Amino acid sequence: MSTTRLNMLLWAGQIVLAITFLAQGILKFVQPAGLPEQLSWVYEVTGPLAIFLGVAELAAVAGLLLPGITGIMPRLTPLAALGLVPIMAGAVLFHVNRGEMPSAVLNIIVLAIAAAVAYGRWRLVPLPERSR
């Protein structure tokens, strides 16, 4: 696979992760009433854990997108993606314990995307640093 194609694929992964975690991060703070059954778990993630996860997820969104857009500190992008891996591993365990296997499988897929972006941006196609 060419470097250009791999770069585009990594950007697609970064955008998918950013959209996913922007929504998830906001949900941790807002927790609107009347969510569908698939999102009812949101009501059980409250207090300091919800704040920690929401901040971490929103920080990851910034780390996934801003370094590549601005060229400032691009080494943060693989770290942001890598930081999502343990969060998603915890989400898998959370959903498995609740018997929510479709959600657990979806979380495994998101974990794999985050791991692929982390590895790809660290070793295969690092983002360029803005020249000074």
XYZ file of N, CA and C in Angstrom:
396
model
N 0.850 -1.170 0.000
C 0.000 0.000 0.000
C 0.899 1.237 0.000
N 0.518 2.210 -0.803
C 1.327 3.421 -0.895
C 1.191 4.255 0.379
N 2.188 5.094 0.585
C 2.183 5.971 1.752
C 0.985 6.921 1.715
N 0.649 7.406 0.524
C -0.490 8.321 0.386
C -1.790 7.634 0.780
N -1.976 6.399 0.300
C -3.199 5.667 0.647
C -3.259 5.360 2.133
N -2.139 4.966 2.700
C -2.092 4.667 4.129
C -2.363 5.926 4.947
N -1.814 7.053 4.521
C -2.074 8.321 5.196
C -3.570 8.648 5.165
N -4.208 8.449 4.006
C -5.650 8.713 3.893
C -6.447 7.767 4.790
N -6.037 6.518 4.849
C -6.717 5.546 5.701
C -6.573 5.915 7.175
N -5.376 6.347 7.556
C -5.169 6.774 8.942
C -5.994 8.012 9.260
N -6.060 8.960 8.336
C -6.902 10.135 8.558
C -8.370 9.731 8.713
N -8.825 8.779 7.904
C -10.204 8.298 8.031
C -10.428 7.708 9.416
N -9.473 6.907 9.889
C -9.579 6.346 11.233
C -9.601 7.420 12.295
N -8.738 8.435 12.134
C -8.704 9.533 13.106
C -10.038 10.275 13.129
N -10.626 10.492 11.976
C -11.907 11.213 11.914
C -13.022 10.375 12.526
N -13.048 9.081 12.226
C -14.063 8.196 12.825
C -13.928 8.197 14.348
N -12.703 8.072 14.830
C -12.481 8.101 16.276
C -12.888 9.445 16.873
N -12.541 10.536 16.193
C -12.868 11.865 16.714
C -14.377 12.061 16.810
N -15.104 11.657 15.792
C -16.571 11.792 15.822
C -17.153 10.933 16.942
N -16.673 9.699 17.027
C -17.164 8.773 18.056
C -16.934 9.331 19.455
N -15.713 9.797 19.709
C -15.385 10.224 21.071
C -15.864 11.633 21.379
N -16.123 12.435 20.373
C -16.774 13.720 20.628
C -18.180 13.456 21.173
N -18.891 12.554 20.505
C -20.243 12.213 20.959
C -20.203 11.554 22.334
N -19.293 10.596 22.533
C -19.215 9.902 23.813
C -18.788 10.838 24.943
N -17.831 11.715 24.656
C -17.379 12.664 25.673
C -18.495 13.597 26.112
N -19.253 14.075 25.150
C -20.371 14.964 25.470
C -21.429 14.217 26.282
N -21.704 12.961 25.893
C -22.697 12.170 26.631
C -22.330 11.994 28.099
N -21.040 11.926 28.387
C -20.613 11.744 29.777
C -20.989 12.958 30.632
N -21.051 14.127 30.015
C -21.378 15.348 30.762
C -22.866 15.690 30.717
N -23.507 15.417 29.608
C -24.895 15.851 29.426
C -25.881 14.812 29.948
N -25.705 13.546 29.621
C -26.596 12.455 30.003
C -28.075 12.834 29.860
N -28.513 13.077 28.624
C -29.909 13.486 28.413
C -30.888 12.361 28.749
N -32.072 12.746 29.166
C -33.116 11.763 29.485
C -33.641 11.144 28.195
N -34.124 9.932 28.294
C -34.792 9.283 27.173
C -33.873 8.713 26.111
N -32.657 8.342 26.491
C -31.756 7.736 25.502
C -32.285 6.361 25.114
N -32.003 5.919 23.883
C -32.438 4.570 23.490
C -31.767 3.493 24.336
N -32.351 2.308 24.309
C -31.867 1.179 25.117
C -30.371 0.933 24.951
N -29.849 1.049 23.720
C -28.434 0.784 23.465
C -27.521 1.763 24.205
N -28.022 2.918 24.584
C -27.224 3.926 25.278
C -27.608 4.078 26.753
N -28.428 3.176 27.261
C -28.878 3.287 28.657
C -27.730 3.157 29.649
N -26.616 2.568 29.220
C -25.450 2.428 30.097
C -24.927 3.779 30.554
N -25.200 4.825 29.781
C -24.710 6.173 30.114
C -25.169 6.586 31.508
N -26.373 6.164 31.895
C -26.922 6.555 33.183
C -26.186 5.894 34.356
N -25.412 4.857 34.087
C -24.672 4.181 35.146
C -23.235 4.679 35.286
N -22.785 5.477 34.342
C -21.432 6.042 34.405
C -21.600 7.489 34.866
N -21.369 7.706 36.160
C -21.628 9.027 36.736
C -20.468 9.446 37.636
N -20.569 10.642 38.160
C -19.605 11.136 39.137
C -18.214 11.319 38.569
N -17.198 11.110 39.405
C -15.815 11.323 38.984
C -15.400 10.474 37.780
N -15.930 9.244 37.692
C -15.588 8.401 36.540
C -16.084 9.029 35.247
N -17.303 9.525 35.252
C -17.852 10.162 34.044
C -17.044 11.396 33.672
N -16.660 12.175 34.667
C -15.863 13.382 34.395
C -14.505 12.988 33.817
N -13.846 12.010 34.440
C -12.545 11.554 33.942
C -12.652 11.064 32.503
N -13.628 10.188 32.237
C -13.772 9.638 30.891
C -14.138 10.724 29.881
N -15.039 11.616 30.262
C -15.438 12.688 29.349
C -14.271 13.593 28.984
N -13.485 13.974 29.981
C -12.318 14.831 29.721
C -11.306 14.082 28.863
N -11.040 12.817 29.195
C -10.067 12.024 28.429
C -10.518 11.862 26.982
N -11.786 11.601 26.779
C -12.299 11.408 25.420
C -12.255 12.703 24.619
N -12.613 13.815 25.229
C -12.565 15.093 24.513
C -11.122 15.525 24.250
N -10.214 15.229 25.174
C -8.799 15.521 24.938
C -8.265 14.663 23.791
N -8.710 13.424 23.718
C -8.292 12.549 22.623
C -8.764 13.088 21.279
N -9.969 13.637 21.243
C -10.475 14.244 19.997
C -9.521 15.338 19.533
N -9.129 16.210 20.457
C -8.187 17.279 20.111
C -6.856 16.697 19.648
N -6.362 15.681 20.345
C -5.075 15.078 19.995
C -5.099 14.316 18.683
N -6.253 13.805 18.310
C -6.369 13.083 17.050
C -6.384 14.021 15.849
N -6.921 15.222 16.020
C -7.128 16.111 14.875
C -6.192 17.316 14.823
N -6.045 18.019 15.927
C -5.335 19.301 15.884
C -3.866 19.214 15.467
N -3.100 18.244 15.949
C -1.699 18.191 15.508
C -1.551 18.013 14.001
N -2.401 17.205 13.405
C -2.330 16.996 11.966
C -2.787 18.203 11.165
N -3.761 18.916 11.702
C -4.272 20.104 11.017
C -3.291 21.255 11.126
N -2.708 21.425 12.304
C -1.833 22.574 12.537
C -0.358 22.292 12.280
N 0.028 21.027 12.326
C 1.438 20.674 12.211
C 2.223 20.913 13.488
N 1.512 21.243 14.563
C 2.151 21.503 15.851
C 2.067 20.243 16.709
N 3.218 19.781 17.160
C 3.342 18.606 18.028
C 2.609 17.372 17.478
N 2.893 16.968 16.243
C 2.198 15.819 15.660
C 2.436 14.503 16.399
N 3.460 14.452 17.245
C 3.700 13.231 18.023
C 2.577 12.971 19.028
N 1.714 13.952 19.258
C 0.591 13.752 20.174
C -0.502 12.863 19.582
N -0.588 12.802 18.263
C -1.655 12.020 17.639
C -1.564 10.535 17.970
N -0.410 9.877 17.801
C -0.390 8.464 18.189
C -0.596 8.268 19.685
N -0.173 9.230 20.493
C -0.392 9.118 21.940
C -1.873 9.252 22.278
N -2.571 10.144 21.584
C -4.017 10.285 21.808
C -4.738 8.996 21.432
N -4.372 8.426 20.299
C -4.999 7.169 19.877
C -4.667 6.047 20.857
N -3.424 5.980 21.290
C -3.015 4.954 22.247
C -3.745 5.113 23.580
N -3.993 6.336 23.987
C -4.721 6.583 25.227
C -6.157 6.082 25.193
N -6.713 5.946 23.993
C -8.076 5.431 23.873
C -8.140 3.912 24.041
N -7.019 3.233 23.854
C -7.013 1.770 23.939
C -7.440 1.272 25.326
N -6.834 1.751 26.421
C -7.308 1.254 27.723
C -8.738 1.698 28.048
N -9.124 2.855 27.563
C -10.511 3.290 27.781
C -11.468 2.317 27.100
N -11.129 1.923 25.882
C -11.998 0.995 25.162
C -11.933 -0.411 25.754
N -10.768 -0.808 26.263
C -10.675 -2.118 26.934
C -11.600 -2.135 28.154
N -11.608 -1.042 28.899
C -12.531 -0.926 30.026
C -13.978 -0.953 29.577
N -14.260 -0.316 28.452
C -15.629 -0.314 27.924
C -16.057 -1.725 27.516
N -15.142 -2.483 26.935
C -15.453 -3.872 26.569
C -15.831 -4.656 27.822
N -15.014 -4.554 28.860
C -15.307 -5.278 30.107
C -16.629 -4.823 30.715
N -16.875 -3.529 30.700
C -18.118 -2.974 31.236
C -19.324 -3.597 30.528
N -19.281 -3.619 29.196
C -20.429 -4.133 28.442
C -20.549 -5.654 28.533
N -19.435 -6.362 28.596
C -19.498 -7.819 28.777
C -20.140 -8.142 30.128
N -19.758 -7.427 31.185
C -20.347 -7.652 32.510
C -21.836 -7.370 32.534
N -22.292 -6.477 31.679
C -23.724 -6.162 31.597
C -24.463 -7.073 30.616
N -23.725 -7.969 29.952
C -24.350 -8.866 28.978
C -24.691 -8.181 27.664
N -24.063 -7.065 27.393
C -24.336 -6.292 26.170
C -23.279 -6.631 25.113
N -23.404 -7.817 24.530
C -22.383 -8.294 23.611
C -22.277 -7.460 22.328
N -23.374 -6.994 21.737
C -23.204 -6.146 20.545
C -22.388 -4.882 20.847
N -22.614 -4.284 22.004
C -21.836 -3.097 22.391
C -20.379 -3.466 22.637
N -20.147 -4.625 23.240
C -18.770 -5.069 23.489
C -18.029 -5.280 22.171
N -18.690 -5.884 21.198
C -18.064 -6.104 19.887
C -17.754 -4.768 19.223
N -18.677 -3.840 19.282
C -18.445 -2.506 18.709
C -17.255 -1.833 19.389
N -17.160 -1.993 20.696
C -16.025 -1.422 21.429
C -14.702 -2.070 21.029
N -14.720 -3.352 20.740
C -13.508 -4.035 20.271
C -13.083 -3.470 18.920
N -14.045 -3.194 18.060
C -13.736 -2.613 16.747
C -13.122 -1.224 16.914
N -13.711 -0.408 17.781
C -13.172 0.941 18.029
C -11.775 0.843 18.647
N -11.581 -0.093 19.566
C -10.258 -0.319 20.154
C -9.248 -0.660 19.058
N -9.624 -1.522 18.135
C -8.724 -1.909 17.046
C -8.389 -0.719 16.151
N -9.366 0.128 15.883
C -9.105 1.327 15.069
C -8.132 2.242 15.804
N -8.345 2.436 17.098
C -7.447 3.297 17.878
C -6.030 2.730 17.891
N -5.904 1.422 18.075
C -4.577 0.794 18.076
C -3.916 0.926 16.707
N -4.686 0.762 15.643
C -4.141 0.882 14.285
C -3.674 2.307 14.003
N -4.455 3.286 14.433
C -4.053 4.687 14.241
C -2.792 4.980 15.052
N -2.751 4.507 16.287
C -1.565 4.739 17.123
C -0.319 4.160 16.461
N -0.404 2.912 16.034
C 0.745 2.275 15.400
C 1.078 2.951 14.070
N 0.063 3.206 13.269
C 0.285 3.809 11.955
C 0.914 5.179 12.032
N 0.466 5.998 12.958
C 1.020 7.351 13.095
C 2.365 7.343 13.815
N 2.643 6.319 14.574
C 3.930 6.251 15.275
C 5.012 5.694 14.369
N 4.707 4.595 13.654
C 5.733 3.864 12.911
C 5.638 3.961 11.393
N 4.436 4.044 10.843
C 4.295 3.908 9.393
C 4.252 5.250 8.658
N 3.339 6.121 9.057
C 3.182 7.416 8.393
C 2.993 8.499 9.456
N 4.081 8.914 10.108
C 3.954 9.992 11.093
C 3.471 11.277 10.425
N 2.747 12.062 11.170
C 2.307 13.360 10.663
C 3.513 14.306 10.575
N 3.533 15.150 9.556
C 4.663 16.082 9.428
C 4.599 17.202 10.463
N 5.753 17.624 10.903
C 5.877 18.755 11.838
C 5.903 20.039 11.000
N 5.234 21.067 11.468
C 5.238 22.353 10.780
C 6.639 22.937 10.846
N 7.123 23.410 9.715
C 8.451 24.026 9.725
C 8.366 25.402 10.365
N 9.456 25.780 11.007
C 9.458 27.027 11.758
C 9.972 28.156 10.949
